[in-house]
Tab-separated table of C-alpha atoms and ligand atoms in Angstrom:
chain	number	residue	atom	x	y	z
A	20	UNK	CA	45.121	-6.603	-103.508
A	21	UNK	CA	45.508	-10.279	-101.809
A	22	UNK	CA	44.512	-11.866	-105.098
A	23	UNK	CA	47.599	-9.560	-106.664
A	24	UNK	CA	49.821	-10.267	-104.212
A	25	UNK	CA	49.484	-14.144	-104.793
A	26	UNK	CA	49.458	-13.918	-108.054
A	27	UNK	CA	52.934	-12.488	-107.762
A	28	UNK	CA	53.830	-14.748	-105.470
A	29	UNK	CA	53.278	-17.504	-107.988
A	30	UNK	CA	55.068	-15.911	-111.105
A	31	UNK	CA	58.089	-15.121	-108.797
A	32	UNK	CA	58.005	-18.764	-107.909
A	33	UNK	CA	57.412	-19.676	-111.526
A	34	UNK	CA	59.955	-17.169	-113.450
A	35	UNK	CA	62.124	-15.605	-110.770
A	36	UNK	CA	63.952	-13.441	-112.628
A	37	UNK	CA	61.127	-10.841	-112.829
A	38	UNK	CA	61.181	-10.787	-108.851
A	39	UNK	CA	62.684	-7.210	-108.662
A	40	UNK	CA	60.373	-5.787	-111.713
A	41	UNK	CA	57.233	-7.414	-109.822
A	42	UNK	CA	57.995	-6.471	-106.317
A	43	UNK	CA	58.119	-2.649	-107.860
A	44	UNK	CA	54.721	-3.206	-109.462
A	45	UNK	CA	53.155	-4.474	-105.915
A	46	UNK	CA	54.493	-1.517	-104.354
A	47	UNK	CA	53.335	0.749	-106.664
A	48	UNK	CA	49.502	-0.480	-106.774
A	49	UNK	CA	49.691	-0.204	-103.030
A	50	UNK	CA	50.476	3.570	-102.826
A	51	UNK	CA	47.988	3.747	-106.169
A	52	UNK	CA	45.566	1.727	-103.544
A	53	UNK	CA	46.083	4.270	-100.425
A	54	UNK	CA	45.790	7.573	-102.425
A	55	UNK	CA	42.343	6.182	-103.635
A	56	UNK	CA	40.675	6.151	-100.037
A	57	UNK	CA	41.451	10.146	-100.259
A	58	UNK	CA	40.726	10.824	-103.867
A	59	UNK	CA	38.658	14.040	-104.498
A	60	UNK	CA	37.366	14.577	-108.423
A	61	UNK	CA	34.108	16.575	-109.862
A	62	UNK	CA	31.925	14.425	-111.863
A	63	UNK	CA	32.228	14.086	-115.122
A	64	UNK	CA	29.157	15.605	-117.149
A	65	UNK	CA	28.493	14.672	-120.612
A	66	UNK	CA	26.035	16.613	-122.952
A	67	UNK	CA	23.223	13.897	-124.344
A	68	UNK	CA	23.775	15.313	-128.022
A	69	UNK	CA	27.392	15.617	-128.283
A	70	UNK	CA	27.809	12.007	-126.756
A	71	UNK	CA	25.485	10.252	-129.600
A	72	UNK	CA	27.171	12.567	-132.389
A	73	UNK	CA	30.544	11.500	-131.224
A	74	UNK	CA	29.688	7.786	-130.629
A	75	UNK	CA	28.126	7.804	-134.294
A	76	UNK	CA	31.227	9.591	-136.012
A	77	UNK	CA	33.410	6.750	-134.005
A	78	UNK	CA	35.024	9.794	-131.766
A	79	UNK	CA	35.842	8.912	-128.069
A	80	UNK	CA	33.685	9.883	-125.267
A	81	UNK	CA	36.204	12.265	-123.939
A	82	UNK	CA	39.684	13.272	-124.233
A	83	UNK	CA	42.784	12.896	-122.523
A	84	UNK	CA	42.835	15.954	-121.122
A	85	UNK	CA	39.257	16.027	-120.031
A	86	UNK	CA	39.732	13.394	-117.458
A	87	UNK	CA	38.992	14.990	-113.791
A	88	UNK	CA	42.128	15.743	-111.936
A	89	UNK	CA	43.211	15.489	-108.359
A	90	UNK	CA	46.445	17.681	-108.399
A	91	UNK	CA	47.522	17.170	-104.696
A	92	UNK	CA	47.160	13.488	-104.827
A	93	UNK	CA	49.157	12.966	-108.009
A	94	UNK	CA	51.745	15.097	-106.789
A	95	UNK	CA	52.161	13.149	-103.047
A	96	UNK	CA	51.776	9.655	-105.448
A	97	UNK	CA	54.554	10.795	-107.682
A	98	UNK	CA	56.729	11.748	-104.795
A	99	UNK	CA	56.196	7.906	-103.263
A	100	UNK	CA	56.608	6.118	-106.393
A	101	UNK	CA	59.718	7.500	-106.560
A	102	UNK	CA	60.573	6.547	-103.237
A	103	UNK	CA	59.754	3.505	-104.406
A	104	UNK	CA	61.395	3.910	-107.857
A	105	UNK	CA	64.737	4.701	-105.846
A	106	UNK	CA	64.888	1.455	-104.137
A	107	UNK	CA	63.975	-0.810	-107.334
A	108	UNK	CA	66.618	-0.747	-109.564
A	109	UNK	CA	69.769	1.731	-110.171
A	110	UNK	CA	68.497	2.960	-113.384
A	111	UNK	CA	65.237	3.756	-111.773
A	112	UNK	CA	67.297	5.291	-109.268
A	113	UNK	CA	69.191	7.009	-111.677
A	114	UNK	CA	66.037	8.467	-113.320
A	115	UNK	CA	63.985	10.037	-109.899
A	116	UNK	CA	67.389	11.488	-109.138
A	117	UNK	CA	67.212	13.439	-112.620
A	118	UNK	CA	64.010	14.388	-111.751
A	119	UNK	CA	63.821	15.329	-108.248
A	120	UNK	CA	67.041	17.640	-109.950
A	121	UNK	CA	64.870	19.284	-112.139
A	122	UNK	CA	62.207	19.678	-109.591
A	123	UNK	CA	64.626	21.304	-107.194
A	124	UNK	CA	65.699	23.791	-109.747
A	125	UNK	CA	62.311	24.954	-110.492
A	126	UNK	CA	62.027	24.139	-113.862
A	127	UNK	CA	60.053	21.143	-113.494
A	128	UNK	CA	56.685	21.749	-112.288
A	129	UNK	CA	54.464	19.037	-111.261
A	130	UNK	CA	51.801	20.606	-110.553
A	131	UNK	CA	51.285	22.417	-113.991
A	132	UNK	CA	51.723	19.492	-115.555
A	133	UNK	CA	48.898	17.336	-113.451
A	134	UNK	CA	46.422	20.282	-113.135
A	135	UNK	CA	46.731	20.157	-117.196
A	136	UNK	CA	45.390	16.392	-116.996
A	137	UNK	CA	48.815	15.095	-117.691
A	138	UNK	CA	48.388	14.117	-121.548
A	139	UNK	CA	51.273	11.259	-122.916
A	140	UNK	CA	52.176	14.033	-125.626
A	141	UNK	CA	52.946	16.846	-123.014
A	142	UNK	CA	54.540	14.265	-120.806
A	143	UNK	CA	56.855	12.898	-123.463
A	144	UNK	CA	57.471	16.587	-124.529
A	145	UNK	CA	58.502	17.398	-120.919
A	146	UNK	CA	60.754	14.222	-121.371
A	147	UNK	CA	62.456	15.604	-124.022
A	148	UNK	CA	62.997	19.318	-122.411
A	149	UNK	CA	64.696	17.753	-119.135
A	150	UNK	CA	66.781	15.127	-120.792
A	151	UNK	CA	64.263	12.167	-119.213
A	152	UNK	CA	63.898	8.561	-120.308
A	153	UNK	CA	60.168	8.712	-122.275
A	154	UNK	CA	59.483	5.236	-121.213
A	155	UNK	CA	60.308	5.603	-117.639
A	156	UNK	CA	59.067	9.269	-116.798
A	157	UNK	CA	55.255	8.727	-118.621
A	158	UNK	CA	55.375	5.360	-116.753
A	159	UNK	CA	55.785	7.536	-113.217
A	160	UNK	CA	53.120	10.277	-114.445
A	161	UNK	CA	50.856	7.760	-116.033
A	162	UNK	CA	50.924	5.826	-112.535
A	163	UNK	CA	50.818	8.875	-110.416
A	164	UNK	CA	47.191	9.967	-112.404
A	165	UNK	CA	46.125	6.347	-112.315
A	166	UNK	CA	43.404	6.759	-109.147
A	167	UNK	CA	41.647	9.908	-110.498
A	168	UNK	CA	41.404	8.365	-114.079
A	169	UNK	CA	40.226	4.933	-112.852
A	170	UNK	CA	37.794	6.622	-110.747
A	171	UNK	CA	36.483	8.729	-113.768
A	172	UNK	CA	36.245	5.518	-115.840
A	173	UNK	CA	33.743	3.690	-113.278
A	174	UNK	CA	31.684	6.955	-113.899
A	175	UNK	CA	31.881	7.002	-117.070
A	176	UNK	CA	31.386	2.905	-117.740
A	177	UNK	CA	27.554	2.923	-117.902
A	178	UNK	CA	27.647	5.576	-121.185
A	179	UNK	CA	29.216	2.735	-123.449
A	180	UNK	CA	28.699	-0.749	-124.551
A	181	UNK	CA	31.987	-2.195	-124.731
A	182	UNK	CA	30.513	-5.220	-126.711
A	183	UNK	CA	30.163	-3.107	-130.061
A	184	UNK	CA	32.697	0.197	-130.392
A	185	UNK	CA	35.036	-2.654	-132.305
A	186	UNK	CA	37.500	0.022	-133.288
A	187	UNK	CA	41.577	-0.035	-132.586
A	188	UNK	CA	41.593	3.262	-129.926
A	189	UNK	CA	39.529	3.348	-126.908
A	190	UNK	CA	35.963	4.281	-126.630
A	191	UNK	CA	36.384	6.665	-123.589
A	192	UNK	CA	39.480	8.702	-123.891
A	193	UNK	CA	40.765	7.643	-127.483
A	194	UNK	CA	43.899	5.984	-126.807
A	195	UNK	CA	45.905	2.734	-127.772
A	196	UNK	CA	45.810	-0.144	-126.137
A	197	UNK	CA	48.879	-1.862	-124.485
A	198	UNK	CA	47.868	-4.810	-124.510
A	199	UNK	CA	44.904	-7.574	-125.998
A	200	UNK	CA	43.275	-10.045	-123.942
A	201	UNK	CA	41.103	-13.228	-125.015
A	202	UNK	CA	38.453	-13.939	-122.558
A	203	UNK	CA	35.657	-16.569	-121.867
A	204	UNK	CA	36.065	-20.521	-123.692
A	205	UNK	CA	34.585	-18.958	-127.018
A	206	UNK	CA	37.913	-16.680	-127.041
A	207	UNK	CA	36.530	-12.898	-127.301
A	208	UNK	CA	38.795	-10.541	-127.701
A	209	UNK	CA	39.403	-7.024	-126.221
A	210	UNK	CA	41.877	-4.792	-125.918
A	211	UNK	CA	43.109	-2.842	-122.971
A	212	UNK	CA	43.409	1.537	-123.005
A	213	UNK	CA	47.142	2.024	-122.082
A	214	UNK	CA	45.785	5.251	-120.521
A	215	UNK	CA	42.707	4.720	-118.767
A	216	UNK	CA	42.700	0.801	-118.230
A	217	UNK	CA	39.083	0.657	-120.192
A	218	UNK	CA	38.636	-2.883	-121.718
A	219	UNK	CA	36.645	-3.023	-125.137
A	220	UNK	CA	35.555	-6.313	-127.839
A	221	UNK	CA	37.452	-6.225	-130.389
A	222	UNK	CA	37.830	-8.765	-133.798
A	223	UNK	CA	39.919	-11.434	-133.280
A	224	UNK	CA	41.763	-10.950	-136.638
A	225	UNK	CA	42.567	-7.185	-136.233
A	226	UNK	CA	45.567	-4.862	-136.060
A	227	UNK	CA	44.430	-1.969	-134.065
A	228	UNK	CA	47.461	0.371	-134.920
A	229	UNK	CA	46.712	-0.115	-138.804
A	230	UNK	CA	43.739	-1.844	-138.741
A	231	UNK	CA	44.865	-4.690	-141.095
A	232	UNK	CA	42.719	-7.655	-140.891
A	233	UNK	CA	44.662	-9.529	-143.533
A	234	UNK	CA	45.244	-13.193	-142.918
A	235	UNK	CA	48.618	-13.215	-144.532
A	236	UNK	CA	49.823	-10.606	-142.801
A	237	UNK	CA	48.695	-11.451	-139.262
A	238	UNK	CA	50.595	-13.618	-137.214
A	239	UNK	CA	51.410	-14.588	-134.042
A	240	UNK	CA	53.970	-16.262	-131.872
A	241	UNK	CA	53.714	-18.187	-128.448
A	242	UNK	CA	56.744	-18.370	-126.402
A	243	UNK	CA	57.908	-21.988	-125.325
A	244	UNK	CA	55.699	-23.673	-122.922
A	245	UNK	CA	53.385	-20.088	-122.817
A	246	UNK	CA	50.134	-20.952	-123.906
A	247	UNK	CA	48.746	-18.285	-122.241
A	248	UNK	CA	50.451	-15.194	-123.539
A	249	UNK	CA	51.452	-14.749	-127.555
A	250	UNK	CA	52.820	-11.768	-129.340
A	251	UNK	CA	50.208	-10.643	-132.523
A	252	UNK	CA	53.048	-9.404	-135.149
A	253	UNK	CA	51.685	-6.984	-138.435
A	254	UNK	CA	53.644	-7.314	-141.663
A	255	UNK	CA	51.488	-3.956	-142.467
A	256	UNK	CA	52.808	-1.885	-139.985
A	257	UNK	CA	55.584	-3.932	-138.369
A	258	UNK	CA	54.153	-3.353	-135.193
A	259	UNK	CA	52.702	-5.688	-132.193
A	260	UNK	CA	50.211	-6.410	-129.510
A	261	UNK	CA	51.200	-8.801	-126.508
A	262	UNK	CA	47.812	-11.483	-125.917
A	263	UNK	CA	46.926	-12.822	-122.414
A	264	UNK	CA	44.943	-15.335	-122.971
A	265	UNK	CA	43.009	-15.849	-120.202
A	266	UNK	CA	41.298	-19.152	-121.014
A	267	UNK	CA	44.564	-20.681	-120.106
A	268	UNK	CA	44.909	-19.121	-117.244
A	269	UNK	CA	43.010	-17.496	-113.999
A	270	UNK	CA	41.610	-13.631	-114.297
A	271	UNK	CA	44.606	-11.825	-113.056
A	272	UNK	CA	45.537	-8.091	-113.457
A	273	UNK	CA	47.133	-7.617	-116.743
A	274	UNK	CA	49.940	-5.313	-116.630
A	275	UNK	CA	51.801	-7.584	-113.718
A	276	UNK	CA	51.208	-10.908	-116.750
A	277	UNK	CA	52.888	-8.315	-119.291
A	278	UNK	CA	55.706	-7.437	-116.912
A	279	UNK	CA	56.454	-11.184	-116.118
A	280	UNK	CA	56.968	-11.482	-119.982
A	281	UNK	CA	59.118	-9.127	-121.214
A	282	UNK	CA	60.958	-12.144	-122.815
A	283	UNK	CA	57.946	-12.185	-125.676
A	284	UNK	CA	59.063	-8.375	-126.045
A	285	UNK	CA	62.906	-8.775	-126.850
A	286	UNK	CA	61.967	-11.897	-128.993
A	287	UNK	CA	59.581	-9.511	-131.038
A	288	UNK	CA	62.097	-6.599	-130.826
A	289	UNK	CA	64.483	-9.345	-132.392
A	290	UNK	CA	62.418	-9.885	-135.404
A	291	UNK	CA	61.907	-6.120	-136.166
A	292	UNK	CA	58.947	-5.535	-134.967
A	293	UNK	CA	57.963	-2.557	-132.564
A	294	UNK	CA	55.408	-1.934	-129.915
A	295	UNK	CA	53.506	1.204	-130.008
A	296	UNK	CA	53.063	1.427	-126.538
A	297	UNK	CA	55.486	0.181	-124.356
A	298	UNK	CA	56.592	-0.514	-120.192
A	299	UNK	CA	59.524	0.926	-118.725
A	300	UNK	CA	60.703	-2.579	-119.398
A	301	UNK	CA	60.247	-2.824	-123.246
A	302	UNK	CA	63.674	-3.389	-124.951
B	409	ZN	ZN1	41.002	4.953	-122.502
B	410	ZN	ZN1	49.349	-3.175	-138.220
């Protein structure tokens, strides 16, 4: 948390108009940070024939909704993120107060929606039956289930080599990434699970929405003076990946580098090209 919070400290300094979006983040990984010292999940058990058969036919280990739950501490980190959430920004504001309306009225339940592991389709279905922003409410849930998942991946993290699974969805719960990251001098790459936060190797030349690994079709741009992040455009699919490259720059978490660069997302939203999974933020 103190290497977070300098790192944040620094990109304030460095771009400050991200100050209110990275302050939120901080806040938000601190309440993720306390309802993890009182986290309560089964163990995840995983039959020996079904995991080899699944690995070999290039299915994930699990599914979204097979993640372990932790109802009661999803619910009380929902209810502080929105606290939170409140004080960020007005249409944050404007957003909890939608929900908390929906809540009051009894239509929305919470707790249904958790104890059902809290799947992005089901969340962006609830979205759509209460009149929610997509972006913003799955960006609440997704960070309200955060503990219990992360905890579930540390179980789970021994089953897999992430060296060789090579595909464009992740290995443990079958997801997209959000984002790509190069790592070490030789420049490996991997790519990040937008739901569960696994990192897995991945080809350097790949798109892993489409899976085009055509030269002419793959590019990428840097912003100016950025030569640690880059946007990976597809003419295939018209869709991108934001890079961190982290052999320009020190390990950091990689969500609060993608939030500090939302500028690489409007320039690629400029040129027509769309990201598959967004922030909040994303234009
Ligand atoms: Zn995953
Ligand atoms: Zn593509």
């Amino acid at each position: 948390m103190e290497k977070l919070k300098e790192r944040i400290q620094q990109l304030k300094k460095k771009r400050p108009g991200y100050g209110e979006i990275l302050d939120f983040y901080q806040k938000i990984r601190e309440a993720q940070d306390d309802a993890k010292a009182s986290l309560s999940i089964h163990p995840i058990k995983l039959k020996q024939e079904v995991k080899k058969l699944l690995a070999k036919e290039g299915f994930s280990l699990i599914q979204q909704e097979d993640f372990p739950v932790d109802v009661e501490a999803s619910v009380n980190l929902f209810q502080s993120i929105c606290q939170i959430g409140k004080e960020a920004n007005p249409h944050m504001a404007e957003q909890v107060r939608k929900i908390e309306e929906a809540i009051e009225n009894r239509r929305l339940d919470l707790r249904k929606l958790f104890k059902k592991g809290a799947q992005e389709k089901k969340v962006e279905h609830v979205a759509d039956e209460f009149g929610l922003n997509k972006k913003v409410f799955s960006f609440l849930i997704q960070s309200s289930t955060k503990p219990p998942i992360e905890a579930a991946v540390e179980q789970l993290r021994s089953e897999f080599d992430s060296e060789t699974w090579l595909k464009g969805y992740c290995p443990i719960c079958g997801s997209l990434p959000s984002l790509s990251l190069f790592k070490e001098e030789v420049g490996k790459r991997y790519l990040l699970c937008s739901y569960c936060g696994y990192q897995w190797r991945i080809d350097r030349l790949f798109c892993p929405f489409c899976r085009n690994t055509g030269q002419e079709s793959l590019h990428y741009l840097y912003g100016e003076g950025e030569k640690a992040y880059r946007i990976d455009l597809c003419d295939k699919c018209h869709q991108y990946i934001k890079t961190i490259d982290y052999r320009n720059l020190a390990e950091s978490d990689p969500v609060i580098e993608d939030l500090a660069t939302l500028h690489l997302d409007i320039l690629a939203d400029q040129k027509g090209y769309k990201r598959p999974v967004p922030n909040p933020w994303t234009p």
